[in-house]
Coordinates of C-alpha atoms and ligand atoms in Angstrom, one line a residue:
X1 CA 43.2 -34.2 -48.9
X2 CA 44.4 -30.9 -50.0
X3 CA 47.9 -30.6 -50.6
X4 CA 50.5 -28.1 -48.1
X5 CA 51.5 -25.1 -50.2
X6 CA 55.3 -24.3 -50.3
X7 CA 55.9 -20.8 -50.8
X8 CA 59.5 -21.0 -51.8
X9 CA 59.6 -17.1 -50.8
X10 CA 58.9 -17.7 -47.4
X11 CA 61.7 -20.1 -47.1
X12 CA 64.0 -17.4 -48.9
X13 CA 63.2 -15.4 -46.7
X14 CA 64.6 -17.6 -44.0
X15 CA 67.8 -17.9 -45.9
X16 CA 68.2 -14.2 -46.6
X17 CA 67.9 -13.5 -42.9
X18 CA 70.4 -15.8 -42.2
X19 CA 72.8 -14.5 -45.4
X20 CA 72.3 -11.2 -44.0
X21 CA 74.0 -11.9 -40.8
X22 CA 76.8 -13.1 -42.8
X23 CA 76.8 -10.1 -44.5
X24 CA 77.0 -8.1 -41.5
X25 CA 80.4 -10.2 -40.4
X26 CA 82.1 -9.3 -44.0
X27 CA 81.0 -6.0 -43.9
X28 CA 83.1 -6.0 -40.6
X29 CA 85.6 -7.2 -42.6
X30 CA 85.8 -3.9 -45.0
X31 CA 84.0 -6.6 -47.9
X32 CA 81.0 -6.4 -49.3
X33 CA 80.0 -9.0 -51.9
X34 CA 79.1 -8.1 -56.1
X35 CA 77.3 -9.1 -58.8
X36 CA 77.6 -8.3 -62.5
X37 CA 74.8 -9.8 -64.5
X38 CA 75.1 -9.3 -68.2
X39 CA 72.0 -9.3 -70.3
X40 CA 72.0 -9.1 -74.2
X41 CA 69.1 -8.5 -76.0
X42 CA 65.5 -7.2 -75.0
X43 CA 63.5 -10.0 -74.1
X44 CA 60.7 -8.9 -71.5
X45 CA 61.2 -12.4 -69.4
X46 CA 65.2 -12.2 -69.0
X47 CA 65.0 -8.2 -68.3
X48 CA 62.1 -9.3 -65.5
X49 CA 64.7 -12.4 -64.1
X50 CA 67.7 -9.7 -64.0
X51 CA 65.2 -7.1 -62.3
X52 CA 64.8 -9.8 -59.8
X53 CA 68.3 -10.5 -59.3
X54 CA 69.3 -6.4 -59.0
X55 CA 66.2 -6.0 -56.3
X56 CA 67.3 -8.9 -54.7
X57 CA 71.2 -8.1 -54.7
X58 CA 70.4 -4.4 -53.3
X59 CA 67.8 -5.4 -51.0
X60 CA 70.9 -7.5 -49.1
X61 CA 73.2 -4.5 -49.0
X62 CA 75.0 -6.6 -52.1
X63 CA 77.0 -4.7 -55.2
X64 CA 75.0 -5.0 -58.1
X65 CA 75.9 -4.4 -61.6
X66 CA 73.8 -4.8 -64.7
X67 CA 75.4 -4.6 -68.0
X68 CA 72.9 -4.2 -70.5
X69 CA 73.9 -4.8 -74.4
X70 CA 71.7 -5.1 -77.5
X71 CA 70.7 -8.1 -79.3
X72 CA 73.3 -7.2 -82.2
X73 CA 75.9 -7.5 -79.2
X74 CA 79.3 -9.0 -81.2
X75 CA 80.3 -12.6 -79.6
X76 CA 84.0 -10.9 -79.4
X77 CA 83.0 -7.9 -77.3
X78 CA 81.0 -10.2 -75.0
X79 CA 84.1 -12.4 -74.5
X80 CA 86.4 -9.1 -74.0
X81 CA 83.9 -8.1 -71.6
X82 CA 83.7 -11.4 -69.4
X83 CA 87.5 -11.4 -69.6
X84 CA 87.8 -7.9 -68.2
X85 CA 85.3 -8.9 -65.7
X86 CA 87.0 -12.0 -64.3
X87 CA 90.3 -9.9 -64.1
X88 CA 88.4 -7.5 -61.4
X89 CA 89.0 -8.1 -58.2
X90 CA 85.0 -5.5 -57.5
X91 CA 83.4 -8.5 -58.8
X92 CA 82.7 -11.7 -56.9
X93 CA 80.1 -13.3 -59.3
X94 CA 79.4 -13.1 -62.7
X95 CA 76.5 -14.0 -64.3
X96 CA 75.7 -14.0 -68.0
X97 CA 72.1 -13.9 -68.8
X98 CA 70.7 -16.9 -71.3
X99 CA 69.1 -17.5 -73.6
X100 CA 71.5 -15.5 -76.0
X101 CA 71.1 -14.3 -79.3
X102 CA 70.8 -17.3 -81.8
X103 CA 74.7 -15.9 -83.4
X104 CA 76.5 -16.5 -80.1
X105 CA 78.0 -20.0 -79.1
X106 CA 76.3 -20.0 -75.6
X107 CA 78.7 -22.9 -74.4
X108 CA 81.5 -21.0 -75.3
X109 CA 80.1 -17.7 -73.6
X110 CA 79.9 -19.5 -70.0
X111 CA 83.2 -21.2 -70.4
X112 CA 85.0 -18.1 -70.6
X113 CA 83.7 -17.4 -66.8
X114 CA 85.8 -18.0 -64.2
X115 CA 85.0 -20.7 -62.5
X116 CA 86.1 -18.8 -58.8
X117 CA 83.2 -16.4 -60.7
X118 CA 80.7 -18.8 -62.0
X119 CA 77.6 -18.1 -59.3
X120 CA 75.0 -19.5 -61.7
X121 CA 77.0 -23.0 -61.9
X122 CA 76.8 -23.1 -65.8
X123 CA 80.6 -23.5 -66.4
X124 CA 81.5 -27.0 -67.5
X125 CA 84.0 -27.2 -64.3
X126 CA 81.2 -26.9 -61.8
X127 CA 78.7 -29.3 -63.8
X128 CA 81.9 -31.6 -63.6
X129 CA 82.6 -31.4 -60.1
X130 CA 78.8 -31.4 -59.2
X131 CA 78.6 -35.1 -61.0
X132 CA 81.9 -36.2 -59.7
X133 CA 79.8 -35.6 -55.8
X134 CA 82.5 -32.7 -55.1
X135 CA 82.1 -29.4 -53.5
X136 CA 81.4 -26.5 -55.9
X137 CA 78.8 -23.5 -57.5
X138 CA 75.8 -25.1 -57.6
X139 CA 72.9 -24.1 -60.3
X140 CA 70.5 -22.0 -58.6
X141 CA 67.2 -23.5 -59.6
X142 CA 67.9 -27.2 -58.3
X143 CA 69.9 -25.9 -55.6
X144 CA 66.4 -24.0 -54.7
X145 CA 64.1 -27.1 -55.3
X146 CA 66.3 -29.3 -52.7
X147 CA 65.7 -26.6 -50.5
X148 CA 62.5 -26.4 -50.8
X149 CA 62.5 -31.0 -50.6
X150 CA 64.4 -30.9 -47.4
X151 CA 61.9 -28.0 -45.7
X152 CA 59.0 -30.2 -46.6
X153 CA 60.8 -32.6 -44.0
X154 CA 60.0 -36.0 -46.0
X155 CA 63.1 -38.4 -45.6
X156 CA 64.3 -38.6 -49.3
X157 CA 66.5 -41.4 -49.2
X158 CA 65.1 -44.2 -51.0
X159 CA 62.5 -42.1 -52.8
X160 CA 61.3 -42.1 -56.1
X161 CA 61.9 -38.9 -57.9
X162 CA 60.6 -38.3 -61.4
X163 CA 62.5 -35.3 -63.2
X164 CA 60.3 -34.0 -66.5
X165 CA 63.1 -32.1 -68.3
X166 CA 66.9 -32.2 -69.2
X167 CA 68.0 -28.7 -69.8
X168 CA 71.3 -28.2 -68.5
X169 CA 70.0 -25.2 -66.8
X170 CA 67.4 -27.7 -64.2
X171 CA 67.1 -31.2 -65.5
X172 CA 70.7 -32.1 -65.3
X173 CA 71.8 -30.5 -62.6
X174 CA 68.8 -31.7 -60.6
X175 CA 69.2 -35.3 -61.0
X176 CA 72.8 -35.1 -60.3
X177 CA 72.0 -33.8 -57.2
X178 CA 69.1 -35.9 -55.8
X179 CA 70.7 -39.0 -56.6
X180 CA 74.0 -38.8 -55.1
X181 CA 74.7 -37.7 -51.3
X182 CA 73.4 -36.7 -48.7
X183 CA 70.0 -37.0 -50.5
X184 CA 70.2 -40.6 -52.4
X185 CA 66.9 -40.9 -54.3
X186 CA 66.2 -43.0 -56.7
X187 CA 66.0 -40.9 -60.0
X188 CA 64.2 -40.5 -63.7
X189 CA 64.8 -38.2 -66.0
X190 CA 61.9 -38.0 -68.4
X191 CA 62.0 -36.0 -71.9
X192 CA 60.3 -34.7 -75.0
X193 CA 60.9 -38.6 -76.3
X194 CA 60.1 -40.4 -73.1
X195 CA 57.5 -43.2 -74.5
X196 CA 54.5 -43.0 -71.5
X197 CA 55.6 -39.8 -69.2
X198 CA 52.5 -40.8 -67.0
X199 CA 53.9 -44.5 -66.3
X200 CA 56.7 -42.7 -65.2
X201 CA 55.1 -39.7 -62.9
X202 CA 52.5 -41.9 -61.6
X203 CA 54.9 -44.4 -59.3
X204 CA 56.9 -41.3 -58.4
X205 CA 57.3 -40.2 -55.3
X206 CA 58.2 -36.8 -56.2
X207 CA 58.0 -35.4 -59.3
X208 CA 59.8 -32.2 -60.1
X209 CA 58.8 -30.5 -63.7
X210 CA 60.4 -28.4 -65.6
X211 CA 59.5 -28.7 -69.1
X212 CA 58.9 -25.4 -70.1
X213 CA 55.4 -26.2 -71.6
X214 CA 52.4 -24.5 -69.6
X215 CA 50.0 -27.2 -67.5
X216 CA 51.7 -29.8 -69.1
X217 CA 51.7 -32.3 -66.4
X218 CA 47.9 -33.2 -65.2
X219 CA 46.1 -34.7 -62.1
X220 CA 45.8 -37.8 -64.0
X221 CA 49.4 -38.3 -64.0
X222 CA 50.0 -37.7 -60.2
X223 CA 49.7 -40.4 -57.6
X224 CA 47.9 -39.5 -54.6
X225 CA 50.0 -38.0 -52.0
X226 CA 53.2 -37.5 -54.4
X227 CA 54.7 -34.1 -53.5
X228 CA 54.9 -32.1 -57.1
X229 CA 57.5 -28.8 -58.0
X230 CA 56.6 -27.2 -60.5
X231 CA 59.7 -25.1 -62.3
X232 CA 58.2 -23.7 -65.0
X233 CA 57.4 -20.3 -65.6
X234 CA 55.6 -19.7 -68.8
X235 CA 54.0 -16.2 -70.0
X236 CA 50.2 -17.4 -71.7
X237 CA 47.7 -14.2 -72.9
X238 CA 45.2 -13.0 -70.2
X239 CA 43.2 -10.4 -71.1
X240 CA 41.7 -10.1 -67.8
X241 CA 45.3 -8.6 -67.0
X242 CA 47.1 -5.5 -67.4
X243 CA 50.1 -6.5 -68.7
X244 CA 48.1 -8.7 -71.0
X245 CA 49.9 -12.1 -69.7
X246 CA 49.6 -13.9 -66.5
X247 CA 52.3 -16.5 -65.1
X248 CA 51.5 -20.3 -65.3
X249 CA 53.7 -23.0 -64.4
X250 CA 54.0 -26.6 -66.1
X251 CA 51.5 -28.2 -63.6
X252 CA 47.9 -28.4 -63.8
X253 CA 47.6 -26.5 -60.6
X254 CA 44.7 -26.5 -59.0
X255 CA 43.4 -30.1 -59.6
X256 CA 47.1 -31.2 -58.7
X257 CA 47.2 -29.4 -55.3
X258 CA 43.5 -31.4 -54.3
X259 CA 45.8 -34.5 -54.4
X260 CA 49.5 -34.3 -53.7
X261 CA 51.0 -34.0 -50.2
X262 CA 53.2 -30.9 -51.4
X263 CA 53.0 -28.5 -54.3
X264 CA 54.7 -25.2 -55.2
X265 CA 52.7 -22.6 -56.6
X266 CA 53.7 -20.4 -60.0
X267 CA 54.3 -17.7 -59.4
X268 CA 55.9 -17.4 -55.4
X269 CA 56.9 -21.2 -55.9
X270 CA 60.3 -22.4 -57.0
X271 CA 61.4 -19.0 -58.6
X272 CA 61.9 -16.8 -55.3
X273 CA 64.6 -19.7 -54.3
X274 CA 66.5 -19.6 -57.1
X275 CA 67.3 -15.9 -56.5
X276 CA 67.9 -16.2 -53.4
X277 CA 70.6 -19.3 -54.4
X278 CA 71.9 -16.6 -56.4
X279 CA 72.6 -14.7 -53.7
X280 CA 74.3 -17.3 -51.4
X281 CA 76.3 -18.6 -54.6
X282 CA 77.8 -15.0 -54.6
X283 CA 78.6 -14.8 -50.8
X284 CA 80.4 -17.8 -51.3
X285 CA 82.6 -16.6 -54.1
X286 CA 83.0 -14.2 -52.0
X287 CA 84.1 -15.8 -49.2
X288 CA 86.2 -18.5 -51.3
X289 CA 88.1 -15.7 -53.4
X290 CA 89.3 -14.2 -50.6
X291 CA 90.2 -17.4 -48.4
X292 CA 87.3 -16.9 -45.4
X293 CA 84.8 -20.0 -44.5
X294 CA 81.9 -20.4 -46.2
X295 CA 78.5 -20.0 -43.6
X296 CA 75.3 -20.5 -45.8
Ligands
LIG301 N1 67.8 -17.9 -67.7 C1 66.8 -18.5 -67.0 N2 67.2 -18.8 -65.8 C2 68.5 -18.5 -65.7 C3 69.5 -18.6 -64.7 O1 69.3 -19.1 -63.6 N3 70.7 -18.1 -65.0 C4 71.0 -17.5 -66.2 N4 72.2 -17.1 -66.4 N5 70.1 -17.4 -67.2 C5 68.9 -17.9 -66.9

């Protein structure tokens, strides 16, 4: 049986419809929310993410401010700038573009944020608190993928949920998340040094990939009716396209959707949500900086 297609930018959106009315109440309030995104370097795939998050951003009636710098950016005027940035009051979240160029100290970079800033959930004080089960910024892609778990309306306690990935980015953060409460699966995270991936992803219940290596993960590893997310977002040549590219994810799509019960398509999948966590993330801070209840 053919598998039910999530399009993650239906369900955001849902949750931009409902952020908007929120919106509407702080504009009320004389406040309307802002993001600085700061992007170093040229590289076509990060200039198309922050394009997202701008449209996004003005599309909601949201501040947006794009800082671009070139790859030969110094570290120190990056920190200088974030500094500045956390210091003023205009700006609810901050978010710093990665990857950076190979001379910066990335960690560094997204500890200087503020953590009342830190919409993308990169700062070592919201990984902390997200592990410790407390209530914090969480990173936008996993956020997204539960989102997209809980609309598919499968009871996930007890499942078993297969994570192909650790990036701090979406592996981490995701199994930290569907492990503890309220979702309580049962989690694995695989890797590049994981023996047999496909002993894993075959008794899985769920597997989420995000691996960053095009069709990666095939039918032959998928159990019948598992629901699969793919994360991955990968540039390959196509020359029947303009731009010379097209978009695949880490799933072998087509063959995979025949059998699963769910699957997210790349592109229109996972990637819509994310945004769209990006934008609640910076409501929040919003909302939290200047002492008012959080709604989404
Ligand atoms: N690069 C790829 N995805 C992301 C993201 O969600 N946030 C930031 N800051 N950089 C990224």
């Amino acid at each position: 049986m053919a598998a039910t297609v999530i399009y993650g930018k239906d369900l955001a959106r849902e949750l931009r419809n409902s952020l908007s009315h929120t919106l509407e109440r702080l504009k009320g309030k004389g406040i309307v929310p802002g993001l600085t995104v700061v992007l170093v370097g040229d590289d076509p795939a990060s200039d198309s993410y922050v394009r997202g998050k701008e449209k996004a951003c003005l599309e909601l009636g949201m501040v947006s401010n794009t800082l671009r710098f070139p790859e030969s950016m110094a570290q120190d005027g990056l920190l200088e700038l974030i500094s500045r940035l956390n210091l003023d009051d205009s700006v609810d979240g901050i978010l710093v573009q990665v990857p950076l160029p190979k001379h910066m100290d990335t960690d560094l970079v997204l500890r200087t944020i503020d953590p009342a800033k830190d919409v993308d959930g990169f700062h070592p004080v919201s990984i902390g608190k997200l592990l410790l089960g407390q209530e914090t910024f969480i990173s936008c892609t996993p956020h997204g993928v539960v989102k997209i778990l809980e609309k598919t309306g499968m009871p996930l306690a007890g499942l078993e949920v297969v994570v192909v990935g650790r990036s701090n980015i979406v592996g981490k953060p995701m199994a930290m998340l569907l492990m503890q409460a309220p979702h309580h699966c049962t989690v694995t995270v695989c890797h590049t040094r994981t023996l047999d991936l496909k002993a894993h992803t075959l008794r899985a219940d769920i597997v989420i990939v995000a691996a960053g290596k095009p069709r990666m993960v095939t039918a032959d590893m998928i159990r019948p009716g598992a629901c699969v997310i793919d994360v991955g977002v990968n540039r390959v040549p196509d020359a029947s396209k303009a731009s010379g590219f097209a978009l695949v994810g880490d799933i072998d799509y087509v063959p995979i959707a025949e059998k699963a019960s769910f699957v997210t398509p790349v592109p229109g999948g996972v990637g819509p949500m994310t945004i769209t966590m990006l934008m609640v993330n910076t409501v929040k801070a919003a909302c939290l900086r200047r002492g008012l209840a959080v709604e989404n």
